[in-house]
Coordinates of C-alpha atoms and ligand atoms in Angstrom, one line a residue:
M183 CA 161.8 100.9 90.1
H184 CA 162.2 99.2 93.6
I185 CA 158.5 98.0 93.6
S186 CA 158.0 95.6 91.0
V187 CA 154.5 94.3 89.5
P188 CA 153.7 91.6 91.5
E189 CA 153.8 87.9 89.4
D190 CA 151.2 86.3 91.1
I191 CA 147.8 88.4 90.0
V192 CA 145.2 86.7 88.5
P193 CA 141.8 87.4 86.5
L194 CA 138.6 87.9 88.1
D195 CA 137.4 84.9 86.2
S196 CA 139.8 82.3 88.2
I197 CA 139.0 83.8 91.5
L198 CA 134.7 84.2 91.0
P199 CA 133.1 80.9 90.7
D200 CA 131.7 79.9 87.5
E201 CA 128.4 80.1 88.7
P202 CA 127.3 82.6 91.0
L203 CA 126.7 81.6 94.6
L204 CA 122.9 82.5 95.3
M205 CA 122.9 84.8 97.8
M206 CA 120.6 83.9 100.7
G207 CA 122.7 85.6 103.5
A208 CA 121.9 88.3 105.8
G209 CA 123.2 90.8 103.0
P210 CA 124.2 91.6 100.5
V211 CA 121.3 90.2 98.4
P212 CA 120.6 89.4 94.6
I213 CA 120.2 92.4 92.8
P214 CA 117.6 92.9 89.7
A215 CA 119.5 92.9 85.9
R216 CA 118.3 96.5 85.7
V217 CA 120.3 97.5 88.9
A218 CA 123.2 95.9 87.8
A219 CA 122.7 97.6 84.4
A220 CA 122.5 101.2 86.0
N221 CA 125.5 100.6 88.1
G222 CA 127.9 99.9 85.2
I223 CA 127.1 103.4 83.5
V224 CA 129.1 106.7 84.8
I225 CA 127.6 109.7 83.6
N226 CA 128.5 113.7 84.5
H227 CA 127.8 114.0 88.6
L228 CA 126.6 118.1 88.2
G229 CA 124.7 117.8 84.4
D230 CA 121.3 118.5 83.7
T231 CA 120.7 114.3 83.3
M232 CA 122.1 113.9 86.9
A233 CA 119.9 116.8 88.1
Q234 CA 116.9 114.8 86.7
I235 CA 117.5 111.5 88.3
I236 CA 118.6 113.2 91.5
D237 CA 114.9 114.5 91.5
Q238 CA 113.4 111.3 90.6
V239 CA 115.1 109.9 93.2
K240 CA 114.4 112.2 96.1
N241 CA 110.5 111.7 94.7
M242 CA 110.6 107.7 94.4
S243 CA 112.7 107.6 97.9
R244 CA 109.7 109.9 99.9
Y245 CA 106.8 107.4 98.8
V246 CA 109.3 104.3 100.0
F247 CA 109.7 106.0 103.4
Q248 CA 106.2 107.0 103.2
T249 CA 107.3 110.6 103.7
N250 CA 107.1 114.7 102.5
S251 CA 110.2 115.4 104.0
G252 CA 112.2 117.7 101.5
H253 CA 115.4 116.2 103.5
I254 CA 116.4 113.2 102.1
L255 CA 120.0 112.6 101.6
G256 CA 122.3 110.2 99.8
V257 CA 125.4 109.1 101.3
A258 CA 128.6 107.6 99.4
G259 CA 129.0 104.8 101.7
P260 CA 127.7 102.1 103.8
G261 CA 124.3 101.8 105.5
S262 CA 127.2 102.5 108.4
A263 CA 127.7 105.7 106.8
A264 CA 124.1 106.8 106.9
M265 CA 123.8 105.5 110.4
E266 CA 126.5 108.1 111.4
M267 CA 124.9 110.9 109.3
A268 CA 122.0 110.5 111.4
V269 CA 123.8 110.2 114.7
A270 CA 126.8 113.6 113.6
N271 CA 123.8 115.7 112.4
L272 CA 121.2 115.1 115.3
V273 CA 123.5 114.3 118.5
V274 CA 125.1 117.7 119.9
P275 CA 127.9 116.8 122.1
K276 CA 127.4 116.6 125.8
S277 CA 123.6 116.5 125.3
K278 CA 121.6 112.5 126.4
V279 CA 121.2 109.6 123.8
L280 CA 118.5 107.1 125.0
S281 CA 120.0 103.8 122.9
V282 CA 117.8 100.7 122.5
C283 CA 120.6 97.8 122.2
N284 CA 119.0 94.7 120.9
G285 CA 122.1 93.6 119.5
F286 CA 125.0 94.3 117.0
F287 CA 123.6 96.9 115.0
S288 CA 121.7 98.9 117.5
N289 CA 124.8 98.8 119.5
R290 CA 126.7 100.6 117.0
L291 CA 124.0 103.0 117.0
A292 CA 125.1 104.0 121.0
E293 CA 128.8 103.5 120.3
M294 CA 128.7 106.5 117.5
S295 CA 126.6 108.7 120.0
E296 CA 129.1 108.3 122.4
R297 CA 131.8 108.8 119.8
M298 CA 130.1 112.3 119.2
E299 CA 131.0 112.8 122.9
A300 CA 126.6 112.4 123.9
D301 CA 125.9 111.1 127.5
V302 CA 124.3 107.6 126.1
I303 CA 122.3 105.9 128.3
R304 CA 121.7 102.0 126.9
L305 CA 118.6 100.4 127.3
D306 CA 120.0 96.9 126.9
V307 CA 117.2 94.3 125.7
A308 CA 118.0 90.5 126.5
D309 CA 118.9 88.6 123.8
G310 CA 116.1 87.6 121.2
E311 CA 113.8 89.6 122.8
E312 CA 112.0 93.2 121.9
V313 CA 112.3 96.3 123.2
A314 CA 109.3 97.1 126.1
V315 CA 107.2 100.2 125.9
T316 CA 107.2 100.5 129.4
D317 CA 110.5 100.5 129.4
I318 CA 111.4 103.0 127.0
E319 CA 109.1 105.1 128.9
Q320 CA 110.8 104.7 132.0
Q321 CA 113.9 105.4 130.5
L322 CA 111.9 109.0 129.1
L323 CA 110.9 109.7 132.2
Q324 CA 114.3 109.4 134.3
H325 CA 117.0 110.4 131.4
K326 CA 115.2 112.7 129.4
P327 CA 116.7 112.4 126.3
Q328 CA 117.1 114.9 123.7
I329 CA 117.6 111.4 121.1
L330 CA 116.6 108.2 121.1
T331 CA 118.5 105.3 119.0
I332 CA 116.9 102.1 118.0
V333 CA 116.3 99.3 115.0
Q334 CA 113.5 98.4 113.3
G335 CA 114.8 95.1 112.8
E336 CA 117.8 94.0 114.4
T337 CA 119.8 91.6 111.7
S338 CA 122.0 90.3 113.9
N339 CA 120.1 88.1 116.2
T340 CA 116.9 88.5 113.8
V341 CA 114.8 90.5 116.4
C342 CA 112.2 93.0 115.4
N343 CA 111.1 95.7 117.5
S344 CA 107.5 95.9 116.5
E345 CA 106.5 98.2 118.5
L346 CA 108.2 100.9 117.1
A347 CA 105.2 103.2 115.9
N348 CA 104.1 103.5 119.4
I349 CA 107.6 104.5 120.9
A350 CA 108.1 106.9 118.3
A351 CA 104.8 108.4 119.6
L352 CA 106.0 108.1 123.3
A353 CA 108.9 109.8 122.8
K354 CA 107.8 112.5 120.5
Q355 CA 105.2 112.8 123.6
H356 CA 108.5 113.7 125.3
N357 CA 110.0 115.8 123.3
C358 CA 112.9 113.6 122.1
M359 CA 113.6 113.1 118.4
V360 CA 113.7 109.6 117.3
I361 CA 117.0 107.8 114.8
V362 CA 115.5 104.9 113.4
D363 CA 117.5 102.2 111.3
A364 CA 115.7 100.6 108.8
V365 CA 118.8 99.0 106.9
C366 CA 117.3 95.4 106.7
T367 CA 113.9 96.4 106.8
L368 CA 113.0 99.7 104.6
S369 CA 110.9 98.1 101.5
T370 CA 110.6 94.9 103.3
M371 CA 107.7 96.0 105.9
P372 CA 105.5 98.8 107.1
L373 CA 107.8 101.5 108.3
A374 CA 105.7 104.9 108.5
M375 CA 107.9 107.8 108.7
D376 CA 105.6 110.7 108.8
E377 CA 102.9 108.9 110.1
W378 CA 105.0 107.4 113.2
G379 CA 106.8 110.5 113.8
I380 CA 110.2 109.7 112.8
D381 CA 112.8 112.6 112.7
A382 CA 115.5 110.1 110.5
V383 CA 115.3 107.1 109.2
I384 CA 118.3 105.4 107.5
T385 CA 118.6 102.3 105.2
G386 CA 121.2 101.2 103.2
G387 CA 121.5 99.4 99.9
Q388 CA 122.5 96.0 99.8
K389 CA 119.5 94.6 102.1
G390 CA 115.7 95.6 101.8
L391 CA 116.3 97.6 98.4
S392 CA 118.2 95.2 96.8
C393 CA 120.7 97.5 95.6
I394 CA 124.4 97.4 95.8
P395 CA 126.4 98.0 98.9
G396 CA 128.3 101.5 99.4
V397 CA 125.3 104.0 98.4
S398 CA 122.9 104.7 101.0
L399 CA 120.0 107.1 101.8
V400 CA 119.2 109.0 104.8
G401 CA 115.9 110.7 105.6
F402 CA 115.8 114.0 107.8
S403 CA 111.9 114.9 109.5
D404 CA 111.3 118.7 109.2
K405 CA 112.0 118.9 112.9
A406 CA 115.3 117.2 112.5
W407 CA 115.9 119.9 109.9
Q408 CA 115.3 122.6 112.0
H409 CA 117.9 121.4 114.5
I410 CA 120.5 120.4 112.1
S411 CA 120.0 124.2 110.0
T412 CA 120.0 125.9 113.7
R413 CA 123.3 124.1 115.0
T414 CA 125.8 126.4 116.0
D415 CA 128.6 124.6 116.5
Q416 CA 131.0 123.1 113.4
L417 CA 130.1 119.5 112.7
R418 CA 133.7 117.4 113.0
H419 CA 132.8 115.4 110.0
W420 CA 133.0 116.9 106.5
C421 CA 131.6 114.2 103.6
L422 CA 128.6 113.3 106.6
D423 CA 127.6 117.1 107.1
A424 CA 123.9 117.3 106.2
K425 CA 124.1 120.7 105.5
L426 CA 126.9 120.4 102.8
A427 CA 125.1 117.1 101.4
D428 CA 122.0 119.4 100.9
Q429 CA 123.9 121.4 98.4
F430 CA 124.4 118.4 96.1
W431 CA 120.8 117.1 96.8
Y432 CA 118.8 120.4 96.6
K433 CA 120.8 123.1 95.2
K434 CA 122.7 121.4 92.5
S435 CA 126.0 122.4 93.4
Y436 CA 128.9 120.6 94.4
H437 CA 129.5 118.9 97.7
Y438 CA 131.9 116.0 96.9
T439 CA 131.9 114.0 93.5
A440 CA 128.7 111.5 93.7
P441 CA 128.8 107.9 93.6
V442 CA 127.0 108.4 90.1
S443 CA 126.7 104.7 89.3
G444 CA 125.6 104.0 92.4
I445 CA 122.8 106.3 92.8
L446 CA 121.7 105.3 89.1
A447 CA 121.6 101.7 90.8
I448 CA 119.7 103.2 93.4
H449 CA 117.4 105.1 91.4
E450 CA 116.2 101.5 89.1
A451 CA 115.8 99.6 92.7
L452 CA 113.1 102.3 93.8
R453 CA 111.7 102.8 90.6
L454 CA 111.2 98.5 90.7
I455 CA 109.9 99.1 94.1
C456 CA 107.6 102.2 92.8
N457 CA 106.4 99.7 90.3
E458 CA 105.5 96.9 92.6
T459 CA 104.1 99.3 95.0
L460 CA 104.8 98.8 99.1
S461 CA 101.7 97.0 99.8
V462 CA 102.4 94.2 97.2
R463 CA 105.9 94.1 97.9
F464 CA 105.4 93.9 102.0
E465 CA 102.8 91.2 101.3
R466 CA 105.1 89.4 99.1
H467 CA 107.6 89.7 102.1
L468 CA 105.7 88.4 104.8
R469 CA 104.8 85.8 102.8
C470 CA 107.8 84.3 101.5
S471 CA 109.0 85.0 104.9
K472 CA 106.8 83.1 106.5
A473 CA 106.7 80.0 104.1
L474 CA 110.2 79.7 104.5
Q475 CA 109.7 79.9 108.6
A476 CA 106.9 77.0 108.2
G477 CA 109.6 74.8 105.6
V478 CA 112.0 75.3 108.1
E479 CA 110.3 74.1 111.2
A480 CA 108.8 71.1 109.1
L481 CA 112.1 69.7 108.4
G482 CA 112.3 69.5 112.0
L483 CA 114.2 72.7 112.9
T484 CA 113.9 75.3 115.4
L485 CA 113.9 79.6 115.0
Y486 CA 115.8 81.3 117.4
V487 CA 113.0 84.2 117.7
K488 CA 109.4 83.5 119.3
P489 CA 107.2 84.7 116.8
S490 CA 105.6 87.8 118.4
A491 CA 109.5 89.4 118.4
R492 CA 110.8 87.6 115.0
L493 CA 111.8 89.7 112.6
N494 CA 110.8 88.9 108.8
S495 CA 113.2 90.4 106.7
V496 CA 116.1 87.9 108.6
V497 CA 115.2 84.8 109.8
G498 CA 117.2 83.2 112.5
I499 CA 117.6 79.2 112.7
N500 CA 119.2 77.5 115.7
V501 CA 122.0 75.2 114.5
P502 CA 121.1 71.8 116.3
E503 CA 123.4 69.8 118.3
G504 CA 126.2 67.8 116.0
I505 CA 126.4 70.7 113.7
E506 CA 128.9 73.1 113.5
A507 CA 127.5 76.5 111.1
K508 CA 130.9 76.7 109.5
A509 CA 130.8 73.4 107.9
L510 CA 127.2 73.8 107.2
L511 CA 127.5 76.8 105.3
K512 CA 130.9 75.4 103.7
H513 CA 128.6 72.7 102.2
M514 CA 125.8 74.7 101.5
S515 CA 128.0 76.9 99.0
G516 CA 130.2 74.3 98.0
I517 CA 127.6 71.6 96.6
H518 CA 124.7 73.9 96.9
R519 CA 125.9 77.5 94.9
V520 CA 123.4 78.8 98.1
E521 CA 125.4 81.1 100.4
I522 CA 123.4 81.7 103.9
S523 CA 125.3 83.6 106.8
G524 CA 126.8 83.2 109.8
S525 CA 126.3 84.9 113.0
F526 CA 128.7 87.4 115.1
G527 CA 126.5 86.2 118.3
P528 CA 124.1 83.5 119.3
D529 CA 124.6 79.9 117.8
I530 CA 122.2 80.4 114.9
V531 CA 122.3 80.7 110.9
R532 CA 120.9 83.1 109.0
I533 CA 118.8 83.2 106.2
G534 CA 118.0 86.8 104.0
Q535 CA 114.2 87.6 103.2
M536 CA 115.1 91.1 101.4
G537 CA 114.2 92.0 98.1
E538 CA 115.3 89.4 95.5
Q539 CA 115.8 86.5 97.9
C540 CA 111.5 86.7 98.7
R541 CA 111.2 84.4 94.8
A542 CA 109.4 81.2 95.2
H543 CA 112.2 80.0 93.0
N544 CA 115.0 80.9 95.6
L545 CA 113.3 79.5 98.7
F546 CA 113.0 76.1 97.5
R547 CA 116.5 75.7 96.1
T548 CA 117.6 77.2 99.9
L549 CA 115.5 75.4 102.0
H550 CA 116.5 72.0 99.9
A551 CA 120.5 73.2 100.5
L552 CA 119.8 73.8 104.2
G553 CA 118.1 70.3 105.0
S554 CA 120.5 68.3 102.6
S555 CA 123.5 69.7 103.7
M556 CA 122.6 69.4 107.2
N557 CA 121.4 65.9 106.2
S558 CA 124.9 64.9 104.8
L559 CA 126.5 66.7 108.1
G560 CA 124.4 63.7 110.0
Q561 CA 120.9 65.1 110.9
T562 CA 118.2 63.2 110.0
L563 CA 115.8 65.9 108.4
D564 CA 112.4 65.1 107.2
L565 CA 113.4 67.3 103.5
P566 CA 110.4 66.0 101.8
A567 CA 108.1 67.4 104.8
G568 CA 110.1 70.4 104.3
V569 CA 109.4 71.6 100.8
A570 CA 105.7 70.4 101.1
A571 CA 105.1 73.1 103.8
L572 CA 106.8 75.6 102.0
E573 CA 105.1 74.9 98.9
S574 CA 101.5 75.0 100.9
A575 CA 102.8 78.0 102.8
L576 CA 103.3 79.8 100.0
N577 CA 99.8 79.0 98.6
Q578 CA 97.7 79.9 101.4
K579 CA 95.3 82.8 101.3
T580 CA 96.6 85.8 103.5
A581 CA 94.4 87.2 105.6
Ligands
PLP87 C1 123.8 95.7 107.8 C2 123.0 96.9 108.7 C3 123.6 97.7 108.7 C4 125.3 97.9 108.5 O1 125.1 98.6 107.3 P1 126.5 98.5 106.3 O2 126.2 98.7 104.9 O3 126.9 96.9 106.6 O4 127.3 99.7 107.2 C5 123.5 98.5 109.6 N1 121.9 98.0 110.6 C6 121.4 96.9 109.9 C7 120.3 96.6 110.8 C8 121.9 96.0 109.0 O5 121.1 95.0 108.9

């Protein structure tokens, strides 16, 4: 043997912290115990047990996506694989794609369309702003694209495209199919796939669904499926070919070995959403996120996005002068065992409000960790005022 056993490998116990960090960043988010337990099970990917589980996953997904579509598919891969599955199956080389670009993830959809050799028109939206419907209308008229790509929530800069329903309706009038990235928003705020006329909805595991990373879902409308099933060119992706995935998801036969443990985990995540119901879940997310925002502002900090375009699923906080985001995050995780996210662009830190993150006890711990760490690093924030504002907003009656 030329390559010997490495000598410096230690067990996971000695790498992982004794007390897990409270994951309050932009994903992955904490998972419920039932999701974690399901993720520890392996079963036959083609047996009757799996078939029953797949049926339930599809039924529950139809509720969570708010669609009657018979074309919801799972993907062994990150949210980005679901994005690529939607793009690869709907975007035909040389066709025109209008990509609304609000930030990092919406640009990724544009890049994926470019890699499909589409003619991509990027509608760049100023950082921190949502797209204007009139701008989309003008682009639809001018370019007549076959596909529009857009994010519901842009996790990277915490912007929400709040006019999504109107945008989808407009695109439909122009005979343009709509791909929506709802990775951070699905099940945290309203999205009605059928009612709004969306042709592909993308989600991942580790954000809105409060599940594990690496297993994702994508839903196609009947119109999208018609397009997919009548395409005559050969898709360049084999794993992401929706017609092949349909074999496993609807015809009980083999495509690739499904990520059974991850699908069991998604089953449990979806079941918890169904038990809670979407309306109760939306209300919990809105109340928690608004209360957190009130608490952050009462500390004496400011939020990055103005209220009308603000995403509630991920809250972006301006880093005050004199503070370095990196040092802040290190202090919060090192001293308070709370992890939040930095950013790839603007000078903000981000607190997630997705799934299990939206629990009052997690909010108090996070707000305290944020305020206390800032003060340790030289700020003079009003920590009691922040906590009081959080408490009062959590208890407010909603309209
Ligand atoms: C996180 C995220 C993605 C990518 O998900 P991965 O699992 O990291 O590939 C895509 N879109 C949005 C809006 C996201 O928040």
